[in-house]
Coordinates of C-alpha atoms and ligand atoms in Angstrom, one line a residue:
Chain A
X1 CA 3.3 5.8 29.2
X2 CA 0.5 3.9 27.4
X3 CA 1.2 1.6 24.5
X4 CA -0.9 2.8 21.6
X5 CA -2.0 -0.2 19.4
X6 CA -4.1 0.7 15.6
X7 CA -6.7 -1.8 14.2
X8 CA -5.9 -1.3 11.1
X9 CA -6.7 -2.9 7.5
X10 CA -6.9 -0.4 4.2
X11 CA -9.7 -2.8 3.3
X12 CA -13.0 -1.7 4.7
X13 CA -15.2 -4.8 6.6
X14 CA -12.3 -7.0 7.1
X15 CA -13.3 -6.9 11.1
X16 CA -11.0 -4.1 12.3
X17 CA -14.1 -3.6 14.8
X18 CA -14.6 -6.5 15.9
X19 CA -11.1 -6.9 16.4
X20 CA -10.3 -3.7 18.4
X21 CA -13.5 -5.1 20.9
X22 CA -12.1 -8.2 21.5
X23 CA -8.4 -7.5 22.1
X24 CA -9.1 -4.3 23.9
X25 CA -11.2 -6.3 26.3
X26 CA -9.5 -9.2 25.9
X27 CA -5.9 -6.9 27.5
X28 CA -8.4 -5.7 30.2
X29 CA -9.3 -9.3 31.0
X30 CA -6.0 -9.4 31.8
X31 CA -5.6 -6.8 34.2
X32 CA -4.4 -4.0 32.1
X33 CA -6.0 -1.1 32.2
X34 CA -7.2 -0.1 28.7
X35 CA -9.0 2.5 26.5
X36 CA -10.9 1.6 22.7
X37 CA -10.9 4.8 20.8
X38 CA -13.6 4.4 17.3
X39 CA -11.8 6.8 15.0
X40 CA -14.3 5.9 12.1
X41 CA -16.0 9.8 12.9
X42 CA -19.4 9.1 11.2
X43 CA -20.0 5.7 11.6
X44 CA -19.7 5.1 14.7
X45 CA -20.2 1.3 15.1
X46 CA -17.9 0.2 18.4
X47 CA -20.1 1.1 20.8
X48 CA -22.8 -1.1 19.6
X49 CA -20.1 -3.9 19.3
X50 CA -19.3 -3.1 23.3
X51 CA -22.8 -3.1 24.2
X52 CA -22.9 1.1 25.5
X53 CA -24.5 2.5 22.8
X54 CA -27.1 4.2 24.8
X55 CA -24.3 5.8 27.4
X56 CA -22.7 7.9 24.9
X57 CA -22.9 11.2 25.7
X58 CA -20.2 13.1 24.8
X59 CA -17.3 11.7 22.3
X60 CA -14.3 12.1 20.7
X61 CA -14.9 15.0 18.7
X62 CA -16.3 16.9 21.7
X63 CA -12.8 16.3 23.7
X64 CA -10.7 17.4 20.6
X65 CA -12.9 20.5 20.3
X66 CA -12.9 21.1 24.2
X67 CA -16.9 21.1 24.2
X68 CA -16.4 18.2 27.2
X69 CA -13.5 16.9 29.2
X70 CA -12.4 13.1 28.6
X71 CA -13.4 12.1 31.9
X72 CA -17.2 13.2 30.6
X73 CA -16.7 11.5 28.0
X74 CA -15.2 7.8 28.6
X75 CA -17.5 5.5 28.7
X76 CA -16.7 2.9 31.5
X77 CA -17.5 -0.3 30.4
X78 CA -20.4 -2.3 32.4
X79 CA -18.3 -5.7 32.7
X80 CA -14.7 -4.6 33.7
X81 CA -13.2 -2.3 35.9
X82 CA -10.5 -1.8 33.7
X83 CA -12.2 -0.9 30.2
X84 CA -13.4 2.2 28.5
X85 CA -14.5 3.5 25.3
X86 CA -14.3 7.0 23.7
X87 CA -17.2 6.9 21.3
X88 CA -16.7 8.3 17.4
X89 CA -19.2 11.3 16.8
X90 CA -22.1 10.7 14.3
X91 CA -21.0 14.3 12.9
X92 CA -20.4 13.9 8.8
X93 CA -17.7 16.7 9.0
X94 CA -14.6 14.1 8.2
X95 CA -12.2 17.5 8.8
X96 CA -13.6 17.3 12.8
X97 CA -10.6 15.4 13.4
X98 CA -7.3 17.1 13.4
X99 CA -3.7 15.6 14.1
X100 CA -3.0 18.4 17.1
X101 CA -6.5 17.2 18.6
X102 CA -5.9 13.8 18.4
X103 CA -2.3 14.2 19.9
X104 CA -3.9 15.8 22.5
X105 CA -6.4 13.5 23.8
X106 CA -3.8 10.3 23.1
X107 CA -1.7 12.3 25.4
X108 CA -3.5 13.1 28.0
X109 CA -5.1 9.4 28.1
X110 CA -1.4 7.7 28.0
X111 CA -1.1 9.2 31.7
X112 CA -3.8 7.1 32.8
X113 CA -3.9 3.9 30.9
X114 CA -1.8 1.2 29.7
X115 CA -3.0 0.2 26.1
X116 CA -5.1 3.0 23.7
X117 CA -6.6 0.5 21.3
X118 CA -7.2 3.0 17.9
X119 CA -9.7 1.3 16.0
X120 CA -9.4 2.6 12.3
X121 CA -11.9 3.8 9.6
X122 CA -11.6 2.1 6.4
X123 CA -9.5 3.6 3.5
X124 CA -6.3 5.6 3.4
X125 CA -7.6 8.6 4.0
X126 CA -7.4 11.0 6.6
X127 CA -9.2 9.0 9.5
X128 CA -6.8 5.8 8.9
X129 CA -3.6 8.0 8.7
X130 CA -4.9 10.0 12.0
X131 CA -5.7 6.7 13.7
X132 CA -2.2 4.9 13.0
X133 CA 0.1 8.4 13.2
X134 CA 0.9 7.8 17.3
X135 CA 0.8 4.0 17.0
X136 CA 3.6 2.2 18.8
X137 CA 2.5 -1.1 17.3
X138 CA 0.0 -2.0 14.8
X139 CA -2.9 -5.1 13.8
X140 CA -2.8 -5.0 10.4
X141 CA -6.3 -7.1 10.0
X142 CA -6.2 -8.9 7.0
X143 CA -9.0 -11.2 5.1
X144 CA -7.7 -14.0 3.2
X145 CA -8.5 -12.8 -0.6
X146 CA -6.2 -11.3 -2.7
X147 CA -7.9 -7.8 -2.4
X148 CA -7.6 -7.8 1.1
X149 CA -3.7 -8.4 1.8
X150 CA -3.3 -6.0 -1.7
X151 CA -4.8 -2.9 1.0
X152 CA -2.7 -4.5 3.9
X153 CA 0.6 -4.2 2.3
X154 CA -0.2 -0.7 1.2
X155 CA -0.9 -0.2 4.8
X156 CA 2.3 -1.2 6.0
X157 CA 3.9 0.4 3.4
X158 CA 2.2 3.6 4.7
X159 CA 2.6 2.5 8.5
X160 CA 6.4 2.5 7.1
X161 CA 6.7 5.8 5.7
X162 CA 3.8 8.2 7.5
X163 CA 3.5 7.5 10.8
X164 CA 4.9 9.6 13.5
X165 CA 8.0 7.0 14.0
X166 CA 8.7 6.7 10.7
X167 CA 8.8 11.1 10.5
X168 CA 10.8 10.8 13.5
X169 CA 13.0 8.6 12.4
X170 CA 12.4 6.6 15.4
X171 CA 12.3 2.7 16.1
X172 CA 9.6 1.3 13.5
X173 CA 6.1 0.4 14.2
X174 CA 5.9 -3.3 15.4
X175 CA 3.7 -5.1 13.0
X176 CA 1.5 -7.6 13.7
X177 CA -0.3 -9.6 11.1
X178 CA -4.2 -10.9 12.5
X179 CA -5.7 -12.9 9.2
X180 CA -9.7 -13.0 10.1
X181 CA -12.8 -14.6 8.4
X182 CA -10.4 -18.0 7.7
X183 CA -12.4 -20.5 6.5
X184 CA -10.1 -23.8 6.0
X185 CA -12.6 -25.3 4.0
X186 CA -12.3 -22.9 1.7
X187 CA -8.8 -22.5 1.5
X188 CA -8.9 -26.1 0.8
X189 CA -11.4 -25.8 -2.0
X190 CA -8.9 -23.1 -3.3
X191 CA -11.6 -20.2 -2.6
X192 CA -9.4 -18.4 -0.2
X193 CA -5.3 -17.6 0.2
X194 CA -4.0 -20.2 2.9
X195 CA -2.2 -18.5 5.9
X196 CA 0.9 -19.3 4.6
X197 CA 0.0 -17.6 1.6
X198 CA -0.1 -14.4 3.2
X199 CA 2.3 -14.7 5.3
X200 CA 4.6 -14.8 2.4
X201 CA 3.4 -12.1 0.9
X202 CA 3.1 -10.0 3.5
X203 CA 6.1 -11.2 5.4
X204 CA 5.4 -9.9 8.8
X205 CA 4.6 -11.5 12.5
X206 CA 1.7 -13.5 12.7
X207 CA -0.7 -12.6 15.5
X208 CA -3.8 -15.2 15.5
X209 CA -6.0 -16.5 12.8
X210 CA -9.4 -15.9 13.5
X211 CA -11.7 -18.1 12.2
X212 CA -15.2 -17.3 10.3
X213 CA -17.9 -18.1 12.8
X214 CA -21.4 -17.7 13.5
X215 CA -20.3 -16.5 17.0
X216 CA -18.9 -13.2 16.0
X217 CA -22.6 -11.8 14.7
X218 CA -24.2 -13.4 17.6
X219 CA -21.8 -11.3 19.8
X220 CA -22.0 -8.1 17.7
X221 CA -25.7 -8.2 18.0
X222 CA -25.7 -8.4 21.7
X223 CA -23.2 -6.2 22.1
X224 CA -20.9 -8.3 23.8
X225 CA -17.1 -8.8 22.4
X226 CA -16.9 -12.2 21.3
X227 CA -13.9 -12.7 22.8
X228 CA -15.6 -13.4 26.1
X229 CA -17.6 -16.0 24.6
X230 CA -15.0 -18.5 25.8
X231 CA -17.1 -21.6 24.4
X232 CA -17.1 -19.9 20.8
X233 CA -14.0 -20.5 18.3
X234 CA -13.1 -17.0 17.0
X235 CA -13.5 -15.9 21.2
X236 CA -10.4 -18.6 22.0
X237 CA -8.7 -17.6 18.7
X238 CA -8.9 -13.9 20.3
X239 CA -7.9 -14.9 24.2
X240 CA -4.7 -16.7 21.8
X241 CA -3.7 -13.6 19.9
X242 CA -4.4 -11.2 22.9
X243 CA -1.6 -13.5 24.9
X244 CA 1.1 -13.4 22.0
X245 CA 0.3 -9.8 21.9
X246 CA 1.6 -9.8 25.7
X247 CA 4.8 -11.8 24.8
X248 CA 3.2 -15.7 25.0
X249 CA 4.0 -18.2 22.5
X250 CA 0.7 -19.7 22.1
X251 CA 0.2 -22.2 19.6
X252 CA -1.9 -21.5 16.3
X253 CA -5.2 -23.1 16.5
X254 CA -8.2 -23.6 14.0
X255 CA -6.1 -24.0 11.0
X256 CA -7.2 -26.7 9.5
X257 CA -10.1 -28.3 8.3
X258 CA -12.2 -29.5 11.5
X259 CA -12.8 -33.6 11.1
X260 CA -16.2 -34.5 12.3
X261 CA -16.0 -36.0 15.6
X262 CA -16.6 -39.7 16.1
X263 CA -20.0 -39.1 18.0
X264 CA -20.8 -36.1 15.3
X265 CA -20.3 -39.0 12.6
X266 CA -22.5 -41.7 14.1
X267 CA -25.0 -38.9 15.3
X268 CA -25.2 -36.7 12.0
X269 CA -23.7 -33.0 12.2
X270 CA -24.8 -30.6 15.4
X271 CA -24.7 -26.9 14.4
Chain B
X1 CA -4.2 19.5 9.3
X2 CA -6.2 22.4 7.9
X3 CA -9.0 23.5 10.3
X4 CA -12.3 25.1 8.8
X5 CA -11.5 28.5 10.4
X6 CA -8.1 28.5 9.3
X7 CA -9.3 27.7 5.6
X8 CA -8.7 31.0 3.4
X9 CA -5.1 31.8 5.3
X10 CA -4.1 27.9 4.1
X11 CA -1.7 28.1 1.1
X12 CA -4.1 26.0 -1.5
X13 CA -1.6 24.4 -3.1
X14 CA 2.6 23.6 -3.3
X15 CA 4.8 23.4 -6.2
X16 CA 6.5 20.2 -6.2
X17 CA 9.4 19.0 -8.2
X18 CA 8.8 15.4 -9.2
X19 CA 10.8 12.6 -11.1
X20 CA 8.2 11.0 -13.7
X21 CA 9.6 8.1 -15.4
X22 CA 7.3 8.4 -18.5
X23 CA 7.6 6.5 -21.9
X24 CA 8.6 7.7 -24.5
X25 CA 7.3 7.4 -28.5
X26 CA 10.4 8.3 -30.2
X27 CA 9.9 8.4 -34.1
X28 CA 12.9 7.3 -36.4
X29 CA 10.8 7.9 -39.8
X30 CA 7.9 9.9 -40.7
X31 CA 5.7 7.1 -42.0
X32 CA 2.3 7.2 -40.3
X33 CA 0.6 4.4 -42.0
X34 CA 3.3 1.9 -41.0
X35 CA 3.0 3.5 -37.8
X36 CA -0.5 2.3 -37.4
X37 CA 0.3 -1.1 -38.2
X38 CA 3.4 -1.6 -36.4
X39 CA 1.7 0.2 -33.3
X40 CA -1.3 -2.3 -33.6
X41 CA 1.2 -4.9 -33.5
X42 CA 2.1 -3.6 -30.1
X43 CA -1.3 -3.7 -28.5
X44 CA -1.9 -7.1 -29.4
X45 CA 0.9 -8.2 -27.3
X46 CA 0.8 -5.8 -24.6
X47 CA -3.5 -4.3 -24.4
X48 CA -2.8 -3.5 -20.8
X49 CA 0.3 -1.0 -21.4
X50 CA -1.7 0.2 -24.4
X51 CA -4.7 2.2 -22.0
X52 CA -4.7 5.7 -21.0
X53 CA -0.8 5.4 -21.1
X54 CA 0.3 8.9 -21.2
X55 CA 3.3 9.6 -23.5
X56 CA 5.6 11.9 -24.6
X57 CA 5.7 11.9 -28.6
X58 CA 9.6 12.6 -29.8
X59 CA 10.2 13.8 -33.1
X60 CA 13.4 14.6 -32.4
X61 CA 15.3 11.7 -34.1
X62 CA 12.9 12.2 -37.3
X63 CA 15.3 12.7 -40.0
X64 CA 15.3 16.4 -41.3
X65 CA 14.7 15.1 -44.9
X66 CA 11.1 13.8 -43.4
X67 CA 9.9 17.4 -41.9
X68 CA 6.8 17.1 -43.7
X69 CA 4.7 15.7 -41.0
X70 CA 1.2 16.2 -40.0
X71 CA 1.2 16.7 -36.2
X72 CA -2.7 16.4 -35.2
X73 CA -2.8 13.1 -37.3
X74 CA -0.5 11.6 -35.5
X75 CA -1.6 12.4 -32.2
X76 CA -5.0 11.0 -33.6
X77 CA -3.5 7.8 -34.4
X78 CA -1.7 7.4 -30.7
X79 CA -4.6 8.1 -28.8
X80 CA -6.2 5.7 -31.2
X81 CA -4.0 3.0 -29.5
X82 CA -4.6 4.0 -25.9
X83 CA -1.7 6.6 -26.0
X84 CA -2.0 9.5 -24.7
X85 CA 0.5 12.2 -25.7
X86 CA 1.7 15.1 -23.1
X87 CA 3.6 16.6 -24.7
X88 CA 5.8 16.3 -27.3
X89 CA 10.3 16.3 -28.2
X90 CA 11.0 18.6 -30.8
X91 CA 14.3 20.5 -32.1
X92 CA 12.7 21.2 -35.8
X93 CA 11.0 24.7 -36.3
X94 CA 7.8 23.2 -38.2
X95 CA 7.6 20.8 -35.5
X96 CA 7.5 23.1 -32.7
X97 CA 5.3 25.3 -34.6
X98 CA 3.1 22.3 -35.1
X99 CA 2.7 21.8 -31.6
X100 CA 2.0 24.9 -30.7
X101 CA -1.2 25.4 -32.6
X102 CA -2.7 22.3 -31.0
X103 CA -1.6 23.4 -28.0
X104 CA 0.9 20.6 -26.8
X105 CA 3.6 21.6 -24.8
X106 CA 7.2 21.0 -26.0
X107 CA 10.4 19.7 -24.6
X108 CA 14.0 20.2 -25.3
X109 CA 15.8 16.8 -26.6
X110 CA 16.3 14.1 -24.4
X111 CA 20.1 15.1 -22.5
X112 CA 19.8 18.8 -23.8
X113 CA 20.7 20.2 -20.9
X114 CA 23.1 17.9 -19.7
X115 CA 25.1 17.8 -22.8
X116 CA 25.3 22.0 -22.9
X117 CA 29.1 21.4 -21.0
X118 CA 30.8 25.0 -21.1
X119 CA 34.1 24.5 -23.2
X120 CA 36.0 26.4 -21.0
X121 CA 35.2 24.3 -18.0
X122 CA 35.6 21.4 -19.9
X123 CA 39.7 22.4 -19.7
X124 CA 40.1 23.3 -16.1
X125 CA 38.1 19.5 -15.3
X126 CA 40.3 16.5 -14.0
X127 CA 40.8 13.6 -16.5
X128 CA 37.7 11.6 -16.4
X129 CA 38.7 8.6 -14.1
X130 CA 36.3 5.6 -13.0
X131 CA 33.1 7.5 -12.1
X132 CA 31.9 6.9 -8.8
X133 CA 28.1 5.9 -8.8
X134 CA 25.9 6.0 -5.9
X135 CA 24.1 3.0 -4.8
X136 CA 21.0 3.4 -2.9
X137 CA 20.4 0.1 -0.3
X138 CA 17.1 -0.5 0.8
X139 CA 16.5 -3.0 3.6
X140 CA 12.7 -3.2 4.6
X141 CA 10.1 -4.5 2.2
X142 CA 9.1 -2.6 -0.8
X143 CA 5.1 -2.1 -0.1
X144 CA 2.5 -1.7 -2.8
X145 CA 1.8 1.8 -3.5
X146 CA 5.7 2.9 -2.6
X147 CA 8.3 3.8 -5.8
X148 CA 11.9 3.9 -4.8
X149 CA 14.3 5.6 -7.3
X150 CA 18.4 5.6 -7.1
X151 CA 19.2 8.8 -9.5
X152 CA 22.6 8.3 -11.1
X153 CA 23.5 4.7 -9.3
X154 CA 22.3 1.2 -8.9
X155 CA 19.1 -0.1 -6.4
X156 CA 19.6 -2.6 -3.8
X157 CA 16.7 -4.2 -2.3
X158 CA 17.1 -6.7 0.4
X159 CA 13.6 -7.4 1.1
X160 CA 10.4 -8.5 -0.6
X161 CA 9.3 -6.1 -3.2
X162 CA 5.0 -6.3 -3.1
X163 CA 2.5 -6.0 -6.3
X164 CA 2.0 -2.4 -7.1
X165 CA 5.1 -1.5 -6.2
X166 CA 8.0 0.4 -8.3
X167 CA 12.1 0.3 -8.4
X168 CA 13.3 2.8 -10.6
X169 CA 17.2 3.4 -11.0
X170 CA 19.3 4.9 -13.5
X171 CA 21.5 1.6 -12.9
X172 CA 21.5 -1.9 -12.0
X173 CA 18.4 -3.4 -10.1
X174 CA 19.3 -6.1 -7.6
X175 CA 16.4 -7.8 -5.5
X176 CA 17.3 -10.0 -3.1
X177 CA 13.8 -11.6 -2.1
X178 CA 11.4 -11.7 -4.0
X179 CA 10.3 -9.3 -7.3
X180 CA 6.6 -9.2 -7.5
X181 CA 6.0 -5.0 -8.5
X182 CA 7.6 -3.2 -11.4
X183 CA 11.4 -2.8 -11.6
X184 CA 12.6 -0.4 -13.9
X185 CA 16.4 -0.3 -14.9
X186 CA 18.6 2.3 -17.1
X187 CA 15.7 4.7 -16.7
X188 CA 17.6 7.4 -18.3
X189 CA 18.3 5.0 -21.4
X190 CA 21.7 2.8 -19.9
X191 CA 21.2 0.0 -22.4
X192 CA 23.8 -1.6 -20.1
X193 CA 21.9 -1.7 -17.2
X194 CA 20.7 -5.1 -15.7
X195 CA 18.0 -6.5 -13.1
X196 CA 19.1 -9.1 -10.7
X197 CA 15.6 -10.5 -8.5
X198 CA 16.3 -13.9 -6.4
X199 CA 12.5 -15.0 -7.2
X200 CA 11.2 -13.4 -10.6
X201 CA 7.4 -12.4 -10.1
X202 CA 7.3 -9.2 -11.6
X203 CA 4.6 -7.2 -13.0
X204 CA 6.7 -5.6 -15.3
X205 CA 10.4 -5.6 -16.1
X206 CA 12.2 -2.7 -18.3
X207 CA 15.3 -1.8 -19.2
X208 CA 16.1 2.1 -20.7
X209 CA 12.9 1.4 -21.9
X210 CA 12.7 -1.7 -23.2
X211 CA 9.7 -3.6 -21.5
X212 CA 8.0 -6.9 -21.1
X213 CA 4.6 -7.2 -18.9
X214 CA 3.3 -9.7 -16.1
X215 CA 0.9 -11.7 -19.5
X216 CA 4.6 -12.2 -21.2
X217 CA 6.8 -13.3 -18.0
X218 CA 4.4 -15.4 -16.7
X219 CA 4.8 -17.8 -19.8
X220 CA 8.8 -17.5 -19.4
X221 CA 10.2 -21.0 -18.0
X222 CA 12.6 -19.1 -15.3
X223 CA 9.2 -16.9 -13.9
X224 CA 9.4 -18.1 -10.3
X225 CA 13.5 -18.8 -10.8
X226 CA 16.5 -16.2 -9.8
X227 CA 17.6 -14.8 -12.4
X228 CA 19.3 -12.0 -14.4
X229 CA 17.2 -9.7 -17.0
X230 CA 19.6 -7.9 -19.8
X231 CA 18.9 -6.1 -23.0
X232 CA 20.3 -7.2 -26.3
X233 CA 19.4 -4.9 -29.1
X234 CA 15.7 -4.7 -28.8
X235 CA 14.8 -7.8 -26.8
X236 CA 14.9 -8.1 -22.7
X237 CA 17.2 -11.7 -22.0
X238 CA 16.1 -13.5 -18.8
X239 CA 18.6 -15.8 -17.9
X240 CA 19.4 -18.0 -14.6
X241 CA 21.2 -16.8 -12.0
Ligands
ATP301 N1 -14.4 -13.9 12.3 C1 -15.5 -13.5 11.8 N2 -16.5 -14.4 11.5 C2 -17.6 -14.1 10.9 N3 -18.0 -12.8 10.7 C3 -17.1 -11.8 11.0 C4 -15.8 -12.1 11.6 N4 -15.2 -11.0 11.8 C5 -16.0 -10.0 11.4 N5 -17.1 -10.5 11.0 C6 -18.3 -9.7 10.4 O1 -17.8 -8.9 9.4 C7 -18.5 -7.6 9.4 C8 -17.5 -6.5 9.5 O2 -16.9 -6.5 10.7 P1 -16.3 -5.2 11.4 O3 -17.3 -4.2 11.5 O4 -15.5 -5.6 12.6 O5 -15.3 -4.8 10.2 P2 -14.5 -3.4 10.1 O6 -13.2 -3.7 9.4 O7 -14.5 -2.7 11.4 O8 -15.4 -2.6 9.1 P3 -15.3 -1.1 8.6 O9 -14.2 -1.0 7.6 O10 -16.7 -0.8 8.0 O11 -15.0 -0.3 9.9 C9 -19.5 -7.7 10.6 O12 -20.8 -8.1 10.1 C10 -18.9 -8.8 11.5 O13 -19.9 -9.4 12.2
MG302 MG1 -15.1 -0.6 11.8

């Protein structure tokens, strides 16, 4: 039986995305073999992040509607064995998703794989609820502005109360709090919530703090996840939460205001 | 999950019943200019409560000597402030009449039907002992967007309650964590009833009815503190725990 993981966030932008890229490939990095599902029907912006935006075929509206069989439609991704991605269609019918065809395709898929990494639209509406309603656990993706952890806490209030667990009045969702976009220097210029801010507030498990970097556009715009840009910041931030995900205490890192090196300081800064 | 085939044999819509807590004007003298000035007075200190609020208008505590009073104006004057009447609490014939020409809908006095008690029954019943009041416990955080209401009883809360949130019980309020949302006490108009929050944070505080807002606790010494919030005639007492 295959874990099933939502990227979630209320808050649209926040890097839910992003997110479900890295740590989906980042769980395949690591030998486990693991599906990326882009529930935001419409958009349709995680195959660009992966890189296999001209392989999609079929996609997950045309498995729920039975015009094409998952295996037509996974897209096996070109790096690792152990990675695919079930494309959201460009269709603009938001109703082409419906709980029974969702259950069935996360079914049949958790015979096969190990993690289904849902990667959420934006919102509360019927997208978001479909893709946290199987979850088993949950990244609640959270910027560090007041707006942001306002939609989070909704979220888990709604993670809480209408998922399939909480209907079934089985064992809870396990939370998992990922706090992306953290600038330190603007926490300490009092722009931006600290971590410990919204940790308070939001009083669940801290995954990883990812920080804001120029890495993660560079990535997005070659279509590779940034978390296998090992020399890049927010890709070590991501190998770090990936490992606590699997059960690692890893210590937090890029916290705190970076001090410029003693070579940076006699040389002048180095982008 | 309603499919597009499936549209016209959907049910479009269900009846459910709902507990609103809603606030209510009650009017204890038929004396709309001081009414104006007094209800100014309340904007200034609360402008936030005074938008779009809806409200149900009672007239029921009007003095019959007072009857004659001139509906439409008076609903005039509250949406003036930012009320917004629903309906409105009415025993007296002109009032009802009143109402019914502009349309409002009316509602029986606050208790009506609780305090109809068949005499008869009233005989056969046990003698009233200690009543036993149900408290509802609630152990995992209170999340923005969520209301949690304990009819009849006290609310226990044992986690964090988030902005946005709401606690609404006919009793007690007890928060062990912090109280950042709205806590509501003696909803059905317990005077008696009390809030309890280990960290006060709240965005608004009320007690059968009685309210103060986030602008008004913020500037309290013990906002932050534990503390206990109690009503003594007209004025909410926060004290330390
Ligand atoms: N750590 C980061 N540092 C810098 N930019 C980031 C970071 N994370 C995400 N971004 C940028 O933020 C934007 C939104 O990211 P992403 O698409 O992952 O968000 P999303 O939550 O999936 O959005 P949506 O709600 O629209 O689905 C992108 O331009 C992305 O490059
Ligand atoms: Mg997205």
């Amino acid at each position: 039986m295959a874990k099933i993981i939502v990227v979630t966030s209320g808050k649209g932008g926040v890097g839910k995305t992003t997110t479900s890229a890295a740590i989906g490939t980042g769980l395949a990095l690591r030998g486990h073999k693991t599906v990326i599902i882009d529930f935001d029907v419409g958009l349709r912006n995680l195959d660009l992040i992966m890189g296999c935006e001209r392989r999609v075929v079929y996609d997950f509206v045309n498995v729920i509607h039975s015009d094409a069989t998952l295996a037509q439609a996974l897209i096996k991704d070109k790096r690792l064995e152990n990675l695919y991605v079930l494309a959201a269609s460009q269709t603009r019918d938001k109703d082409a998703l419906t709980q029974e065809g969702v259950e069935k395709v996360i079914t049949e898929l958790s015979a096969s794989f190990e993690y289904i990494i849902c990667d959420s639209p934006a919102g509360i509406e019927k997208g978001a609820h479909l893709a946290m309603y199987f979850a088993d656990e949950a990244i609640v993706v959270t910027n560090p502005e007041v707006s942001s952890v306002r939609d989070s806490d909704r979220m888990l209030g709604l993670l809480a109360s209408k998922s399939r667990r909480a209907e079934q009045g089985l064992e809870p969702i396990k939370e998992h709090l990922l706090l992306t976009r953290y600038s330190p220097e603007r926490v300490t210029n009092g722009e931006m919530l600290g971590v410990e801010d919204v940790e308070e507030i939001l009083a669940i498990r801290l995954l990883g703090v990812i920080p804001e970097s120029k890495s993660v556009l560079k990535a997005s715009n070659q279509g590779i996840p940034v978390i296998l840009d090992e020399q890049s910041d927010a890709g070590q931030a991501y190998s770090d939460a990936v490992d606590r995900l699997l059960g690692k205490e890893v210590d937090h890192r890029f916290l705190d205001v970076k001090k410029p090196g003693f070579l940076q300081r006699l040389f002048g800064g180095r982008e | 999950m309603s499919q597009a085939d499936r549209l016209e044999l959907d049910s479009m819509f269900q009846l459910k019943g709902s507990m609103l807590a809603i606030t209510v004007l009650e009017l204890e003298h038929n004396d709309l200019k001081s009414l104006d000035t007094q209800l100014a007075a309340k904007v200034g200190q609360a402008p936030q409560f005074f938008s779009n609020t809806p409200v149900v208008v009672a007239l029921d505590k009007l003095p019959e000597t007072e009857s004659d009073l001139d509906l439409d104006q008076l609903m005039t004057l509250c949406r003036r402030h930012g009320l917004h009447p629903l309906a409105i609490r009415a025993t007296q014939r002109a009032h009802i009449a009143a109402a019914s020409k502009l349309d409002l809908p009316v509602l029986p006095p606050s208790g009506a039907r609780t305090r109809q008690i068949d005499p008869s029954a009233r005989e056969q019943s046990p003698p009233v002992g200690p009543v036993h009041r149900p408290t509802r416990i609630i152990t995992t955080p209170v999340r923005g967007g969520q209301q949690v209401y304990a009819p009849g009883g006290d609310l226990i809360v044992m986690a964090a309650v988030s902005p946005g949130a709401e606690l609404l019980a006919d009793g007690n309020i007890h928060v062990y964590a912090p109280l950042r949302g709205r806590a509501l006490a003696g909803i059905k108009g317990d005077t008696g009833a009390r809030i309890f929050c280990q960290q006060l944070a709240a965005e608004l505080l009320s007690i059968a009815g009685q309210y103060k807002v986030a602008e008004d606790l913020r500037r309290e010494p013990l906002w932050g503190e534990a503390t206990q919030i109690s009503l003594s005639g007209q004025m909410l007492n926060i004290t330390r725990l």
